[in-house]
């Protein structure tokens, strides 16, 4: 039995296979409408979510399965003090696969140790978000045709943004990847990622503060929200939250084929006027998240077309 806790739980070959399956699903979703008949997905969400939880649910329903779960810690027995270990032991008897989001780093990993069904990390604190990464890889591959030879700008909250951490981990395994990290000093990428991921893989990267200067170099611009809920004090959040706002004037610096991605939700960091720019790919990205999750559920449940 397999879990998905970190993007590295799948090898590059396995990741590519999963993306190929997701692309096939995207081309003809109806073909897969019964492959999970009789299977149940539990969504255990201890933190707010719109896209991740609903795209997981849509994914399982599209595959012919059913879903159960909770969408806040308050409405689960966590409010009574139940441990993640006990919860997953019980859920293992109710469902065939579980997706868990939790504010504490490592909670889905702990759950996987006590589970008899596959556990998917749907975001753990400021740590990892591997299913967003599958979505991001699928978007880049579908729209750019490749996952190698890319210069990726990561902009915003690189310290607390778990989507950025997982995306870096996944992309460094492809040839000729470089990063331009655009953030204020206080929100730079954590040292453990700089040392253990970027330096160990000899990945070229720059850390800069100016978005305008970085724009002309980029194949992909990955914007992120400043993660309000992970700040220790509100003053810092207020000072940093509007540091980067992508607007049509800044888009003028970008290449004609640059893609703008964002895991969403957006707050102010992309002005709504950018939405009509053909390079804005974030809503398409959210749609592709359903197909990425369909492919993931099929892979972990080991089901296919008969
Ligand atoms: C992201 C998350 O939860 O980390 N959202 C998502 O899953 N699409 C990004 C964010 O909340 O800023």
PDB file of C-alpha atoms and ligand atoms in Angstrom:
ATOM      1  CA  UNK A   1       0.000   0.000   0.000  1.00  0.00           C
ATOM      2  CA  UNK A   2       1.292   3.478  -0.909  1.00  0.00           C
ATOM      3  CA  UNK A   3       0.713   6.956   0.436  1.00  0.00           C
ATOM      4  CA  UNK A   4       1.497  10.389  -1.000  1.00  0.00           C
ATOM      5  CA  UNK A   5       3.053  12.517   1.724  1.00  0.00           C
ATOM      6  CA  UNK A   6       5.834  14.245  -0.232  1.00  0.00           C
ATOM      7  CA  UNK A   7       6.234  14.731  -3.998  1.00  0.00           C
ATOM      8  CA  UNK A   8       9.329  12.534  -3.724  1.00  0.00           C
ATOM      9  CA  UNK A   9       7.176   9.511  -2.837  1.00  0.00           C
ATOM     10  CA  UNK A  10       6.820   9.040  -6.590  1.00  0.00           C
ATOM     11  CA  UNK A  11       9.918   8.601  -8.752  1.00  0.00           C
ATOM     12  CA  UNK A  12      10.273  10.788 -11.852  1.00  0.00           C
ATOM     13  CA  UNK A  13       9.077   7.872 -14.003  1.00  0.00           C
ATOM     14  CA  UNK A  14       6.061   7.290 -11.790  1.00  0.00           C
ATOM     15  CA  UNK A  15       5.272  11.009 -11.769  1.00  0.00           C
ATOM     16  CA  UNK A  16       5.472  11.126 -15.562  1.00  0.00           C
ATOM     17  CA  UNK A  17       3.180   8.078 -15.811  1.00  0.00           C
ATOM     18  CA  UNK A  18       0.696   9.724 -13.485  1.00  0.00           C
ATOM     19  CA  UNK A  19       0.747  12.930 -15.555  1.00  0.00           C
ATOM     20  CA  UNK A  20       0.235  10.909 -18.758  1.00  0.00           C
ATOM     21  CA  UNK A  21      -2.781   9.247 -17.137  1.00  0.00           C
ATOM     22  CA  UNK A  22      -4.108  12.673 -16.056  1.00  0.00           C
ATOM     23  CA  UNK A  23      -3.716  13.969 -19.628  1.00  0.00           C
ATOM     24  CA  UNK A  24      -5.598  10.971 -20.956  1.00  0.00           C
ATOM     25  CA  UNK A  25      -8.354  11.547 -18.396  1.00  0.00           C
ATOM     26  CA  UNK A  26      -8.510  15.237 -19.390  1.00  0.00           C
ATOM     27  CA  UNK A  27      -8.950  14.264 -23.039  1.00  0.00           C
ATOM     28  CA  UNK A  28     -11.891  11.937 -22.297  1.00  0.00           C
ATOM     29  CA  UNK A  29     -13.049  11.997 -18.656  1.00  0.00           C
ATOM     30  CA  UNK A  30     -16.173   9.917 -19.380  1.00  0.00           C
ATOM     31  CA  UNK A  31     -14.022   6.888 -20.192  1.00  0.00           C
ATOM     32  CA  UNK A  32     -13.046   6.765 -16.508  1.00  0.00           C
ATOM     33  CA  UNK A  33     -16.488   7.344 -15.030  1.00  0.00           C
ATOM     34  CA  UNK A  34     -16.844   3.919 -13.440  1.00  0.00           C
ATOM     35  CA  UNK A  35     -13.335   2.835 -12.485  1.00  0.00           C
ATOM     36  CA  UNK A  36     -13.834   3.572  -8.772  1.00  0.00           C
ATOM     37  CA  UNK A  37     -17.383   2.253  -8.449  1.00  0.00           C
ATOM     38  CA  UNK A  38     -17.969   1.078  -4.871  1.00  0.00           C
ATOM     39  CA  UNK A  39     -14.884   2.926  -3.526  1.00  0.00           C
ATOM     40  CA  UNK A  40     -15.005   5.693  -0.932  1.00  0.00           C
ATOM     41  CA  UNK A  41     -12.738   8.688  -0.409  1.00  0.00           C
ATOM     42  CA  UNK A  42     -12.602  10.322   3.038  1.00  0.00           C
ATOM     43  CA  UNK A  43     -11.622  14.011   3.099  1.00  0.00           C
ATOM     44  CA  UNK A  44     -10.229  14.877   6.532  1.00  0.00           C
ATOM     45  CA  UNK A  45      -9.732  18.641   6.461  1.00  0.00           C
ATOM     46  CA  UNK A  46      -8.592  20.291   9.692  1.00  0.00           C
ATOM     47  CA  UNK A  47      -7.853  23.574   7.861  1.00  0.00           C
ATOM     48  CA  UNK A  48      -9.878  25.699   5.401  1.00  0.00           C
ATOM     49  CA  UNK A  49      -9.907  24.727   1.749  1.00  0.00           C
ATOM     50  CA  UNK A  50     -12.033  25.258  -1.334  1.00  0.00           C
ATOM     51  CA  UNK A  51     -10.188  23.889  -4.344  1.00  0.00           C
ATOM     52  CA  UNK A  52      -8.262  21.065  -2.790  1.00  0.00           C
ATOM     53  CA  UNK A  53     -11.174  19.479  -0.936  1.00  0.00           C
ATOM     54  CA  UNK A  54     -13.772  20.045  -3.623  1.00  0.00           C
ATOM     55  CA  UNK A  55     -11.444  18.964  -6.426  1.00  0.00           C
ATOM     56  CA  UNK A  56     -10.714  15.759  -4.493  1.00  0.00           C
ATOM     57  CA  UNK A  57     -14.434  15.189  -4.089  1.00  0.00           C
ATOM     58  CA  UNK A  58     -15.149  16.010  -7.740  1.00  0.00           C
ATOM     59  CA  UNK A  59     -12.305  13.662  -8.738  1.00  0.00           C
ATOM     60  CA  UNK A  60     -13.733  10.708  -6.795  1.00  0.00           C
ATOM     61  CA  UNK A  61     -17.294  11.405  -7.997  1.00  0.00           C
ATOM     62  CA  UNK A  62     -16.027  11.633 -11.610  1.00  0.00           C
ATOM     63  CA  UNK A  63     -14.490   8.181 -11.157  1.00  0.00           C
ATOM     64  CA  UNK A  64     -17.817   6.742 -10.008  1.00  0.00           C
ATOM     65  CA  UNK A  65     -16.865   6.533  -6.328  1.00  0.00           C
ATOM     66  CA  UNK A  66     -18.342   8.316  -3.329  1.00  0.00           C
ATOM     67  CA  UNK A  67     -17.051  10.690  -0.674  1.00  0.00           C
ATOM     68  CA  UNK A  68     -17.424  11.365   3.035  1.00  0.00           C
ATOM     69  CA  UNK A  69     -15.547  13.611   5.430  1.00  0.00           C
ATOM     70  CA  UNK A  70     -15.337  16.812   7.406  1.00  0.00           C
ATOM     71  CA  UNK A  71     -14.150  20.276   6.449  1.00  0.00           C
ATOM     72  CA  UNK A  72     -13.007  21.802   9.728  1.00  0.00           C
ATOM     73  CA  UNK A  73     -11.329  20.647  12.909  1.00  0.00           C
ATOM     74  CA  UNK A  74     -14.279  22.071  14.898  1.00  0.00           C
ATOM     75  CA  UNK A  75     -16.720  19.699  13.257  1.00  0.00           C
ATOM     76  CA  UNK A  76     -14.566  16.617  13.922  1.00  0.00           C
ATOM     77  CA  UNK A  77     -13.578  14.829  17.128  1.00  0.00           C
ATOM     78  CA  UNK A  78     -10.278  16.758  17.026  1.00  0.00           C
ATOM     79  CA  UNK A  79     -12.313  19.374  18.923  1.00  0.00           C
ATOM     80  CA  UNK A  80     -12.699  16.760  21.705  1.00  0.00           C
ATOM     81  CA  UNK A  81      -8.972  16.010  21.709  1.00  0.00           C
ATOM     82  CA  UNK A  82      -8.833  12.917  19.500  1.00  0.00           C
ATOM     83  CA  UNK A  83      -5.406  12.212  17.973  1.00  0.00           C
ATOM     84  CA  UNK A  84      -4.803  11.980  14.236  1.00  0.00           C
ATOM     85  CA  UNK A  85      -3.590   8.404  14.831  1.00  0.00           C
ATOM     86  CA  UNK A  86      -6.909   7.334  16.375  1.00  0.00           C
ATOM     87  CA  UNK A  87      -8.976   9.183  13.773  1.00  0.00           C
ATOM     88  CA  UNK A  88      -7.232   7.496  10.838  1.00  0.00           C
ATOM     89  CA  UNK A  89      -7.503   4.050  12.481  1.00  0.00           C
ATOM     90  CA  UNK A  90     -11.246   4.506  12.602  1.00  0.00           C
ATOM     91  CA  UNK A  91     -11.545   6.063   9.121  1.00  0.00           C
ATOM     92  CA  UNK A  92      -9.560   3.117   7.712  1.00  0.00           C
ATOM     93  CA  UNK A  93     -12.667   1.050   8.423  1.00  0.00           C
ATOM     94  CA  UNK A  94     -15.018   3.515   6.722  1.00  0.00           C
ATOM     95  CA  UNK A  95     -13.228   4.435   3.476  1.00  0.00           C
ATOM     96  CA  UNK A  96     -10.766   3.075   0.889  1.00  0.00           C
ATOM     97  CA  UNK A  97      -8.512   6.143   0.666  1.00  0.00           C
ATOM     98  CA  UNK A  98      -8.122   9.382   2.648  1.00  0.00           C
ATOM     99  CA  UNK A  99      -6.965  12.918   1.838  1.00  0.00           C
ATOM    100  CA  UNK A 100      -5.855  14.896   4.890  1.00  0.00           C
ATOM    101  CA  UNK A 101      -5.143  18.606   5.338  1.00  0.00           C
ATOM    102  CA  UNK A 102      -3.758  19.686   8.694  1.00  0.00           C
ATOM    103  CA  UNK A 103      -2.182  22.850  10.163  1.00  0.00           C
ATOM    104  CA  UNK A 104       0.605  20.804  11.786  1.00  0.00           C
ATOM    105  CA  UNK A 105       3.588  19.819   9.674  1.00  0.00           C
ATOM    106  CA  UNK A 106       3.875  16.030   9.547  1.00  0.00           C
ATOM    107  CA  UNK A 107       0.287  15.200  10.608  1.00  0.00           C
ATOM    108  CA  UNK A 108      -0.551  13.306   7.371  1.00  0.00           C
ATOM    109  CA  UNK A 109       2.726  11.405   7.739  1.00  0.00           C
ATOM    110  CA  UNK A 110       1.770  10.374  11.283  1.00  0.00           C
ATOM    111  CA  UNK A 111      -1.637   9.338   9.957  1.00  0.00           C
ATOM    112  CA  UNK A 112       0.011   7.188   7.272  1.00  0.00           C
ATOM    113  CA  UNK A 113       1.887   5.257   9.974  1.00  0.00           C
ATOM    114  CA  UNK A 114      -1.390   4.243  11.618  1.00  0.00           C
ATOM    115  CA  UNK A 115      -3.496   3.773   8.504  1.00  0.00           C
ATOM    116  CA  UNK A 116      -4.531   0.656   6.629  1.00  0.00           C
ATOM    117  CA  UNK A 117      -5.704   2.728   3.624  1.00  0.00           C
ATOM    118  CA  UNK A 118      -3.639   5.070   1.389  1.00  0.00           C
ATOM    119  CA  UNK A 119      -3.232   8.551   2.917  1.00  0.00           C
ATOM    120  CA  UNK A 120      -2.757  11.623   0.731  1.00  0.00           C
ATOM    121  CA  UNK A 121      -1.222  14.789   2.158  1.00  0.00           C
ATOM    122  CA  UNK A 122      -3.557  17.587   1.063  1.00  0.00           C
ATOM    123  CA  UNK A 123      -1.326  20.234   2.692  1.00  0.00           C
ATOM    124  CA  UNK A 124       0.457  20.102   6.068  1.00  0.00           C
ATOM    125  CA  UNK A 125       1.150  23.482   7.667  1.00  0.00           C
ATOM    126  CA  UNK A 126       3.959  25.393   5.947  1.00  0.00           C
ATOM    127  CA  UNK A 127       5.590  22.132   4.832  1.00  0.00           C
ATOM    128  CA  UNK A 128       4.360  20.331   1.693  1.00  0.00           C
ATOM    129  CA  UNK A 129       1.418  20.170  -0.698  1.00  0.00           C
ATOM    130  CA  UNK A 130       2.182  17.336  -3.128  1.00  0.00           C
ATOM    131  CA  UNK A 131      -1.198  17.207  -4.892  1.00  0.00           C
ATOM    132  CA  UNK A 132      -0.936  20.910  -5.734  1.00  0.00           C
ATOM    133  CA  UNK A 133       2.454  20.031  -7.200  1.00  0.00           C
ATOM    134  CA  UNK A 134       0.943  17.307  -9.391  1.00  0.00           C
ATOM    135  CA  UNK A 135      -1.561  19.939 -10.535  1.00  0.00           C
ATOM    136  CA  UNK A 136       1.239  22.439 -11.237  1.00  0.00           C
ATOM    137  CA  UNK A 137       3.321  19.877 -13.147  1.00  0.00           C
ATOM    138  CA  UNK A 138       0.289  18.834 -15.173  1.00  0.00           C
ATOM    139  CA  UNK A 139      -0.446  22.478 -16.022  1.00  0.00           C
ATOM    140  CA  UNK A 140       3.129  23.193 -17.077  1.00  0.00           C
ATOM    141  CA  UNK A 141       3.354  19.979 -19.093  1.00  0.00           C
ATOM    142  CA  UNK A 142      -0.035  20.476 -20.770  1.00  0.00           C
ATOM    143  CA  UNK A 143       0.582  24.110 -21.693  1.00  0.00           C
ATOM    144  CA  UNK A 144       4.349  24.176 -22.304  1.00  0.00           C
ATOM    145  CA  UNK A 145       4.825  20.607 -23.497  1.00  0.00           C
ATOM    146  CA  UNK A 146       7.772  19.953 -21.191  1.00  0.00           C
ATOM    147  CA  UNK A 147       9.001  19.908 -17.592  1.00  0.00           C
ATOM    148  CA  UNK A 148      12.665  20.505 -18.406  1.00  0.00           C
ATOM    149  CA  UNK A 149      14.676  23.488 -19.659  1.00  0.00           C
ATOM    150  CA  UNK A 150      12.578  25.983 -17.750  1.00  0.00           C
ATOM    151  CA  UNK A 151      13.269  29.151 -15.789  1.00  0.00           C
ATOM    152  CA  UNK A 152      10.676  29.412 -13.062  1.00  0.00           C
ATOM    153  CA  UNK A 153      10.032  32.560 -11.061  1.00  0.00           C
ATOM    154  CA  UNK A 154       8.594  31.903  -7.615  1.00  0.00           C
ATOM    155  CA  UNK A 155       7.112  35.074  -6.175  1.00  0.00           C
ATOM    156  CA  UNK A 156       5.663  36.032  -2.803  1.00  0.00           C
ATOM    157  CA  UNK A 157       5.716  34.020   0.401  1.00  0.00           C
ATOM    158  CA  UNK A 158       8.473  31.489  -0.224  1.00  0.00           C
ATOM    159  CA  UNK A 159       8.976  30.913   3.493  1.00  0.00           C
ATOM    160  CA  UNK A 160       5.544  29.621   4.505  1.00  0.00           C
ATOM    161  CA  UNK A 161       4.176  28.697   1.068  1.00  0.00           C
ATOM    162  CA  UNK A 162       3.981  24.904   1.066  1.00  0.00           C
ATOM    163  CA  UNK A 163       3.066  24.771  -2.635  1.00  0.00           C
ATOM    164  CA  UNK A 164       6.415  26.375  -3.467  1.00  0.00           C
ATOM    165  CA  UNK A 165       8.329  23.919  -1.266  1.00  0.00           C
ATOM    166  CA  UNK A 166       6.765  20.909  -2.944  1.00  0.00           C
ATOM    167  CA  UNK A 167       7.122  22.342  -6.439  1.00  0.00           C
ATOM    168  CA  UNK A 168      10.853  22.954  -5.952  1.00  0.00           C
ATOM    169  CA  UNK A 169      11.317  19.385  -4.668  1.00  0.00           C
ATOM    170  CA  UNK A 170       9.568  17.978  -7.716  1.00  0.00           C
ATOM    171  CA  UNK A 171      11.136  20.177 -10.410  1.00  0.00           C
ATOM    172  CA  UNK A 172      14.783  19.796  -9.397  1.00  0.00           C
ATOM    173  CA  UNK A 173      14.578  16.208 -10.671  1.00  0.00           C
ATOM    174  CA  UNK A 174      14.109  17.385 -14.289  1.00  0.00           C
ATOM    175  CA  UNK A 175      17.022  18.547 -16.505  1.00  0.00           C
ATOM    176  CA  UNK A 176      18.003  22.178 -16.852  1.00  0.00           C
ATOM    177  CA  UNK A 177      15.741  23.826 -14.328  1.00  0.00           C
ATOM    178  CA  UNK A 178      16.590  27.227 -12.858  1.00  0.00           C
ATOM    179  CA  UNK A 179      14.728  29.323 -10.354  1.00  0.00           C
ATOM    180  CA  UNK A 180      14.405  33.033  -9.749  1.00  0.00           C
ATOM    181  CA  UNK A 181      13.057  33.478  -6.223  1.00  0.00           C
ATOM    182  CA  UNK A 182      11.320  36.801  -5.819  1.00  0.00           C
ATOM    183  CA  UNK A 183      10.445  37.718  -2.241  1.00  0.00           C
ATOM    184  CA  UNK A 184      11.089  40.213   0.514  1.00  0.00           C
ATOM    185  CA  UNK A 185      14.064  39.344   2.716  1.00  0.00           C
ATOM    186  CA  UNK A 186      11.760  38.051   5.503  1.00  0.00           C
ATOM    187  CA  UNK A 187       9.886  35.619   3.247  1.00  0.00           C
ATOM    188  CA  UNK A 188      12.814  33.902   1.558  1.00  0.00           C
ATOM    189  CA  UNK A 189      12.909  30.165   0.974  1.00  0.00           C
ATOM    190  CA  UNK A 190      13.791  28.190   4.151  1.00  0.00           C
ATOM    191  CA  UNK A 191      17.451  27.275   4.571  1.00  0.00           C
ATOM    192  CA  UNK A 192      16.745  23.525   4.596  1.00  0.00           C
ATOM    193  CA  UNK A 193      15.309  23.755   1.076  1.00  0.00           C
ATOM    194  CA  UNK A 194      18.150  25.955  -0.127  1.00  0.00           C
ATOM    195  CA  UNK A 195      20.779  23.552   1.220  1.00  0.00           C
ATOM    196  CA  UNK A 196      19.203  20.111   0.935  1.00  0.00           C
ATOM    197  CA  UNK A 197      17.257  20.540  -2.264  1.00  0.00           C
ATOM    198  CA  UNK A 198      18.724  23.322  -4.417  1.00  0.00           C
ATOM    199  CA  UNK A 199      22.406  23.076  -3.490  1.00  0.00           C
ATOM    200  CA  UNK A 200      22.445  19.272  -3.339  1.00  0.00           C
ATOM    201  CA  UNK A 201      21.008  19.093  -6.870  1.00  0.00           C
ATOM    202  CA  UNK A 202      23.334  21.890  -8.109  1.00  0.00           C
ATOM    203  CA  UNK A 203      20.345  23.916  -9.253  1.00  0.00           C
ATOM    204  CA  UNK A 204      21.127  27.466 -10.416  1.00  0.00           C
ATOM    205  CA  UNK A 205      18.991  30.056  -8.648  1.00  0.00           C
ATOM    206  CA  UNK A 206      18.897  33.735  -7.820  1.00  0.00           C
ATOM    207  CA  UNK A 207      17.176  35.438  -4.915  1.00  0.00           C
ATOM    208  CA  UNK A 208      15.890  38.887  -5.863  1.00  0.00           C
ATOM    209  CA  UNK A 209      13.402  41.447  -4.613  1.00  0.00           C
ATOM    210  CA  UNK A 210      12.295  43.078  -7.867  1.00  0.00           C
ATOM    211  CA  UNK A 211       9.545  41.356  -9.819  1.00  0.00           C
ATOM    212  CA  UNK A 212       9.959  43.715 -12.801  1.00  0.00           C
ATOM    213  CA  UNK A 213      13.658  42.847 -13.168  1.00  0.00           C
ATOM    214  CA  UNK A 214      12.970  39.123 -12.985  1.00  0.00           C
ATOM    215  CA  UNK A 215      10.043  39.032 -15.441  1.00  0.00           C
ATOM    216  CA  UNK A 216      11.891  39.045 -18.821  1.00  0.00           C
ATOM    217  CA  UNK A 217      13.867  35.903 -17.900  1.00  0.00           C
ATOM    218  CA  UNK A 218      10.919  33.696 -16.983  1.00  0.00           C
ATOM    219  CA  UNK A 219       9.143  30.824 -18.726  1.00  0.00           C
ATOM    220  CA  UNK A 220       6.770  30.470 -15.758  1.00  0.00           C
ATOM    221  CA  UNK A 221       5.818  32.957 -13.054  1.00  0.00           C
ATOM    222  CA  UNK A 222       4.390  31.171 -10.000  1.00  0.00           C
ATOM    223  CA  UNK A 223       2.655  33.762  -7.818  1.00  0.00           C
ATOM    224  CA  UNK A 224       1.709  32.997  -4.209  1.00  0.00           C
ATOM    225  CA  UNK A 225      -0.384  34.519  -1.455  1.00  0.00           C
ATOM    226  CA  UNK A 226       1.299  35.786   1.710  1.00  0.00           C
ATOM    227  CA  UNK A 227       0.261  33.075   4.184  1.00  0.00           C
ATOM    228  CA  UNK A 228      -1.517  35.171   6.797  1.00  0.00           C
ATOM    229  CA  UNK A 229      -2.409  32.206   9.011  1.00  0.00           C
ATOM    230  CA  UNK A 230       1.262  31.264   9.513  1.00  0.00           C
ATOM    231  CA  UNK A 231       2.471  34.679  10.669  1.00  0.00           C
ATOM    232  CA  UNK A 232       3.348  35.240  14.303  1.00  0.00           C
ATOM    233  CA  UNK A 233       2.137  38.829  14.325  1.00  0.00           C
ATOM    234  CA  UNK A 234      -0.340  40.804  12.297  1.00  0.00           C
ATOM    235  CA  UNK A 235       1.900  43.863  11.829  1.00  0.00           C
ATOM    236  CA  UNK A 236       4.395  41.860   9.796  1.00  0.00           C
ATOM    237  CA  UNK A 237       1.608  40.417   7.693  1.00  0.00           C
ATOM    238  CA  UNK A 238       0.137  43.856   6.983  1.00  0.00           C
ATOM    239  CA  UNK A 239       3.558  45.231   6.073  1.00  0.00           C
ATOM    240  CA  UNK A 240       4.320  42.394   3.641  1.00  0.00           C
ATOM    241  CA  UNK A 241       0.970  41.373   2.192  1.00  0.00           C
ATOM    242  CA  UNK A 242       0.860  43.779  -0.757  1.00  0.00           C
ATOM    243  CA  UNK A 243       4.555  43.746  -1.562  1.00  0.00           C
ATOM    244  CA  UNK A 244       3.915  42.136  -4.966  1.00  0.00           C
ATOM    245  CA  UNK A 245       0.938  42.890  -7.137  1.00  0.00           C
ATOM    246  CA  UNK A 246       1.058  41.547 -10.669  1.00  0.00           C
ATOM    247  CA  UNK A 247      -0.808  43.913 -12.984  1.00  0.00           C
ATOM    248  CA  UNK A 248      -0.974  44.566 -16.753  1.00  0.00           C
ATOM    249  CA  UNK A 249       1.900  47.096 -16.504  1.00  0.00           C
ATOM    250  CA  UNK A 250       4.219  44.433 -15.038  1.00  0.00           C
ATOM    251  CA  UNK A 251       3.012  41.834 -17.553  1.00  0.00           C
ATOM    252  CA  UNK A 252       4.536  44.061 -20.258  1.00  0.00           C
ATOM    253  CA  UNK A 253       7.974  42.953 -19.045  1.00  0.00           C
ATOM    254  CA  UNK A 254       7.137  39.270 -19.576  1.00  0.00           C
ATOM    255  CA  UNK A 255       7.782  37.083 -22.594  1.00  0.00           C
ATOM    256  CA  UNK A 256       4.881  36.425 -24.902  1.00  0.00           C
ATOM    257  CA  UNK A 257       4.802  32.761 -23.966  1.00  0.00           C
ATOM    258  CA  UNK A 258       5.376  33.133 -20.225  1.00  0.00           C
ATOM    259  CA  UNK A 259       2.681  31.431 -18.120  1.00  0.00           C
ATOM    260  CA  UNK A 260       1.316  32.873 -14.900  1.00  0.00           C
ATOM    261  CA  UNK A 261       0.400  30.189 -12.362  1.00  0.00           C
ATOM    262  CA  UNK A 262      -1.064  30.582  -8.866  1.00  0.00           C
ATOM    263  CA  UNK A 263      -2.318  27.783  -6.607  1.00  0.00           C
ATOM    264  CA  UNK A 264      -5.176  30.106  -5.522  1.00  0.00           C
ATOM    265  CA  UNK A 265      -6.821  31.533  -3.474  1.00  0.00           C
ATOM    266  CA  UNK A 266      -5.567  34.899  -4.645  1.00  0.00           C
ATOM    267  CA  UNK A 267      -5.908  37.930  -2.415  1.00  0.00           C
ATOM    268  CA  UNK A 268      -4.317  41.037  -4.009  1.00  0.00           C
ATOM    269  CA  UNK A 269      -1.189  39.586  -5.574  1.00  0.00           C
ATOM    270  CA  UNK A 270      -2.659  39.318  -9.086  1.00  0.00           C
ATOM    271  CA  UNK A 271      -4.933  42.125 -10.216  1.00  0.00           C
ATOM    272  CA  UNK A 272      -8.163  40.876 -11.802  1.00  0.00           C
ATOM    273  CA  UNK A 273      -7.231  42.713 -15.021  1.00  0.00           C
ATOM    274  CA  UNK A 274      -4.523  40.116 -15.600  1.00  0.00           C
ATOM    275  CA  UNK A 275      -7.207  37.399 -15.832  1.00  0.00           C
ATOM    276  CA  UNK A 276      -7.936  38.234 -19.456  1.00  0.00           C
ATOM    277  CA  UNK A 277      -4.274  38.058 -20.476  1.00  0.00           C
ATOM    278  CA  UNK A 278      -3.811  34.822 -22.492  1.00  0.00           C
ATOM    279  CA  UNK A 279      -0.755  34.061 -20.358  1.00  0.00           C
ATOM    280  CA  UNK A 280      -2.867  33.835 -17.174  1.00  0.00           C
ATOM    281  CA  UNK A 281      -3.214  30.093 -16.597  1.00  0.00           C
ATOM    282  CA  UNK A 282      -4.369  29.891 -12.969  1.00  0.00           C
ATOM    283  CA  UNK A 283      -8.022  29.063 -13.593  1.00  0.00           C
ATOM    284  CA  UNK A 284      -7.047  26.403 -16.109  1.00  0.00           C
ATOM    285  CA  UNK A 285      -4.619  25.121 -13.440  1.00  0.00           C
ATOM    286  CA  UNK A 286      -7.490  24.775 -10.938  1.00  0.00           C
ATOM    287  CA  UNK A 287      -9.486  22.764 -13.492  1.00  0.00           C
ATOM    288  CA  UNK A 288      -6.526  20.494 -14.223  1.00  0.00           C
ATOM    289  CA  UNK A 289      -6.295  19.793 -10.478  1.00  0.00           C
ATOM    290  CA  UNK A 290      -9.355  17.560 -10.775  1.00  0.00           C
ATOM    291  CA  UNK A 291      -7.672  15.416 -13.453  1.00  0.00           C
ATOM    292  CA  UNK A 292      -4.413  15.241 -11.505  1.00  0.00           C
ATOM    293  CA  UNK A 293      -6.342  14.009  -8.454  1.00  0.00           C
ATOM    294  CA  UNK A 294      -8.343  11.511 -10.510  1.00  0.00           C
ATOM    295  CA  UNK A 295      -5.065  10.055 -11.778  1.00  0.00           C
ATOM    296  CA  UNK A 296      -3.656  10.000  -8.237  1.00  0.00           C
ATOM    297  CA  UNK A 297      -6.673   8.225  -6.728  1.00  0.00           C
ATOM    298  CA  UNK A 298      -6.545   5.607  -9.513  1.00  0.00           C
ATOM    299  CA  UNK A 299      -2.818   5.103  -9.004  1.00  0.00           C
ATOM    300  CA  UNK A 300      -3.008   4.702  -5.214  1.00  0.00           C
ATOM    301  CA  UNK A 301      -6.064   2.441  -5.408  1.00  0.00           C
ATOM    302  CA  UNK A 302      -4.395   0.491  -8.223  1.00  0.00           C
ATOM    303  CA  UNK A 303      -7.452   0.630 -10.448  1.00  0.00           C
ATOM    304  CA  UNK A 304      -7.429   1.025 -14.215  1.00  0.00           C
ATOM    305  CA  UNK A 305      -9.669   0.695 -17.249  1.00  0.00           C
ATOM    306  CA  UNK A 306     -10.760  -2.908 -17.708  1.00  0.00           C
TER     307      UNK A 306
HETATM  308  C1  LIG B   1      -2.709  26.594  -1.329  1.00  0.00           C
HETATM  309  C2  LIG B   1      -2.522  25.951   0.032  1.00  0.00           C
HETATM  310  O1  LIG B   1      -3.502  25.528   0.672  1.00  0.00           O
HETATM  311  O2  LIG B   1      -1.370  25.835   0.421  1.00  0.00           O
HETATM  312  N1  LIG B   1      -4.035  26.505  -1.789  1.00  0.00           N
HETATM  313  C3  LIG B   1      -4.438  25.411  -2.482  1.00  0.00           C
HETATM  314  O3  LIG B   1      -4.414  24.310  -1.982  1.00  0.00           O
HETATM  315  N2  LIG B   1      -4.785  25.584  -3.764  1.00  0.00           N
HETATM  316  C4  LIG B   1      -2.179  27.962  -1.430  1.00  0.00           C
HETATM  317  C5  LIG B   1      -2.651  28.975  -0.436  1.00  0.00           C
HETATM  318  O4  LIG B   1      -3.485  28.715   0.429  1.00  0.00           O
HETATM  319  O5  LIG B   1      -2.163  30.103  -0.535  1.00  0.00           O
END
